[in-house]
Coordinates of C-alpha atoms in Angstrom, one line a residue:
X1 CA 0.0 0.0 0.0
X2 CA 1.6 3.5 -1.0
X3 CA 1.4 6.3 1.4
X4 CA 0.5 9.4 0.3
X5 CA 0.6 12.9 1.8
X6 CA -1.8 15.9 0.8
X7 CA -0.4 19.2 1.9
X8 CA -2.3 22.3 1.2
X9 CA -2.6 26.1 2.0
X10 CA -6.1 27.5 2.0
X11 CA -7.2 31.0 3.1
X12 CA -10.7 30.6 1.6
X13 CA -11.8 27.0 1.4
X14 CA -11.0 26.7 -1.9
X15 CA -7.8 24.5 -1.9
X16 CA -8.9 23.1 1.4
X17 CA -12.1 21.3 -1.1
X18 CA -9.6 20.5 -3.3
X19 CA -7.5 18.8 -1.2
X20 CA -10.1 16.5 0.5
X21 CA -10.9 15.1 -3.1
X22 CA -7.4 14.6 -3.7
X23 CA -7.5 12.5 -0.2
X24 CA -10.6 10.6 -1.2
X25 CA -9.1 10.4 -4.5
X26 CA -6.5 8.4 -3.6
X27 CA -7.7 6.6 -0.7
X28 CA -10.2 5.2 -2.9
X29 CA -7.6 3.5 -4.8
X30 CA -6.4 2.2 -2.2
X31 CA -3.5 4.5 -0.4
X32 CA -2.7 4.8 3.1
X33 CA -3.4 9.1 3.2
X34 CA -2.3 11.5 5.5
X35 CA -3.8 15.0 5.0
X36 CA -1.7 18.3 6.1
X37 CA -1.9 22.0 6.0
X38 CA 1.4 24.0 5.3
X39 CA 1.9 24.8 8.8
X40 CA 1.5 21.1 9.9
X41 CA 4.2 19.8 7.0
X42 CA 7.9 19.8 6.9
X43 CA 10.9 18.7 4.7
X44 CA 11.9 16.0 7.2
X45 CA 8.5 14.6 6.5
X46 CA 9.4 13.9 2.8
X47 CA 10.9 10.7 2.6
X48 CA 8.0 9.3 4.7
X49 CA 5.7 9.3 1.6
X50 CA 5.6 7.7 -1.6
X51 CA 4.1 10.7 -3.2
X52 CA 2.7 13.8 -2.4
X53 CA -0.6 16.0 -3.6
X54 CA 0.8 19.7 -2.7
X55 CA -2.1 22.1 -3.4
X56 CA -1.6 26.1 -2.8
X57 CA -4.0 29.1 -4.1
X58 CA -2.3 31.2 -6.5
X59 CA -2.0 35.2 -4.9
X60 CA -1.1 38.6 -5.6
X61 CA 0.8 38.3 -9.5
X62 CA 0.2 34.4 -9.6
X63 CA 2.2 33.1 -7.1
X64 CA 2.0 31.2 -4.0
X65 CA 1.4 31.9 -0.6
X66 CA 4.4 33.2 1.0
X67 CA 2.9 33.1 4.6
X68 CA 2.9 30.2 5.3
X69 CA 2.9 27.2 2.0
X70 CA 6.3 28.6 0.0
X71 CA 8.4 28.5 2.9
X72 CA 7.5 25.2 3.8
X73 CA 7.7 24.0 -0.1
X74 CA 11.4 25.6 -0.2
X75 CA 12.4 23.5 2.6
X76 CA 10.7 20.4 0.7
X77 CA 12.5 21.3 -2.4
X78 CA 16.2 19.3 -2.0
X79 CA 14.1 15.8 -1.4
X80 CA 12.0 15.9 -4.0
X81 CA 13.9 14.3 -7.0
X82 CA 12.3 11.4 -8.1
X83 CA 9.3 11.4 -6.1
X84 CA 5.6 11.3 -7.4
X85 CA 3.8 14.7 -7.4
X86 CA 0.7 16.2 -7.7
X87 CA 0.1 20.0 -7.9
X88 CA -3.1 21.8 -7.0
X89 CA -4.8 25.3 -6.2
X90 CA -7.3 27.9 -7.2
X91 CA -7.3 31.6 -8.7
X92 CA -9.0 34.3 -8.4
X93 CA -7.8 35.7 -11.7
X94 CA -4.8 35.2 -14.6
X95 CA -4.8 32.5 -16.5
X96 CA -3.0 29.8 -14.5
X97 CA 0.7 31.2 -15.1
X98 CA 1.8 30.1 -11.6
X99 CA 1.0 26.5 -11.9
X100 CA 3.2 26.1 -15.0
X101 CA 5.9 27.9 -13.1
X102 CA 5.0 25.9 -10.2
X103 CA 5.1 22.7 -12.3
X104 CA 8.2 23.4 -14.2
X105 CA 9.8 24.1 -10.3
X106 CA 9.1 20.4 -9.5
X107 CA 10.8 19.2 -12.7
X108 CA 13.9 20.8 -12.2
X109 CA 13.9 19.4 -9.0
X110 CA 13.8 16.0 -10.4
X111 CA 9.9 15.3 -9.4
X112 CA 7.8 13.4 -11.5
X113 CA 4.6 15.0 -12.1
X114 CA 1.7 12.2 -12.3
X115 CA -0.4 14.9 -14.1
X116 CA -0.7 18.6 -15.3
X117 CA -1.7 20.3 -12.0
X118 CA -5.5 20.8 -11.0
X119 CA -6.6 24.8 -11.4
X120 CA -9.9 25.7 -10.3
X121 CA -11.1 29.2 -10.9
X122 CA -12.6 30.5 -7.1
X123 CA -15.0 27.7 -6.1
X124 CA -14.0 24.4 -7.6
X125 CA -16.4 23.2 -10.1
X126 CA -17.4 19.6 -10.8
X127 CA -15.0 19.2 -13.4
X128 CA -12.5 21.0 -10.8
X129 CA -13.4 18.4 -8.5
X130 CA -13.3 15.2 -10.6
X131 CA -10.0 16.0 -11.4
X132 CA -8.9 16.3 -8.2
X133 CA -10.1 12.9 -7.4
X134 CA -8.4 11.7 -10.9
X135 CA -5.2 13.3 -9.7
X136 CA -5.6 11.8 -6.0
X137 CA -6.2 8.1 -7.7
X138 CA -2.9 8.6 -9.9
X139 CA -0.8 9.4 -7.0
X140 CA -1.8 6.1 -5.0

């Protein structure tokens, strides 16, 4: 059974619905799951998973949260070559320019991306969400 960790930074819900059908995505499909806000998650926690969903809403000139999520991503950065990924957030406006940043971050890194990364625009719609469970199911 592959363990899988969904780590997520939320300031309006958003993300936060995103990441639970991430979770539910890949539990169904049979993964151990453990899920994690920013503040809860750490590089030393890394190498504990098999993959891992990181979702983060896109602010200010598309790009992440600084507060809290891009600090603790920085410190996730040197472990994650070779591991399975999944990338995840909403927007409020742009046209998704900080998730392919994002996802080209990971890939230098050496990630592997199971997917392109899930954008939802505000509220996540159903197709929002199905992906999200899609994306959850690939990472398991």
């Amino acid at each position: 059974m592959s363990k899988v960790a969904v780590v997520y930074f939320s300031s309006t819900g958003n993300t936060e619905a995103m990441a639970e059908k991430v979770a539910e995505g890949a539990r169904t499909a049979g993964a151990e799951v453990d899920v994690f806000t920013a503040s809860e998650f750490n590089g030393g926690l890394v190498d504990n998973y098999d993959a891992i969903a990181f979702g983060c809403s896109a602010y200010g000139a598309e790009q992440l949260d600084d507060s809290e999520f891009e600090p603790m991503f920085n410190e996730c950065e040197p472990k994650l070559a070779g591991k399975k990924l999944g990338l995840f957030g909403s927007y409020d406006w742009g046209d998704g320019e900080w998730m392919r940043t994002w996802q080209e971050t990971c890939q230098n890194d050496g990630a592997v991306l199971v997917s392109d990364g899930v954008i939802a625009n505000l509220t996540p719609d159903d197709d929002a969400l199905a992906a999200c469970l899609k994306l959850g199911e690939s990472l398991a």
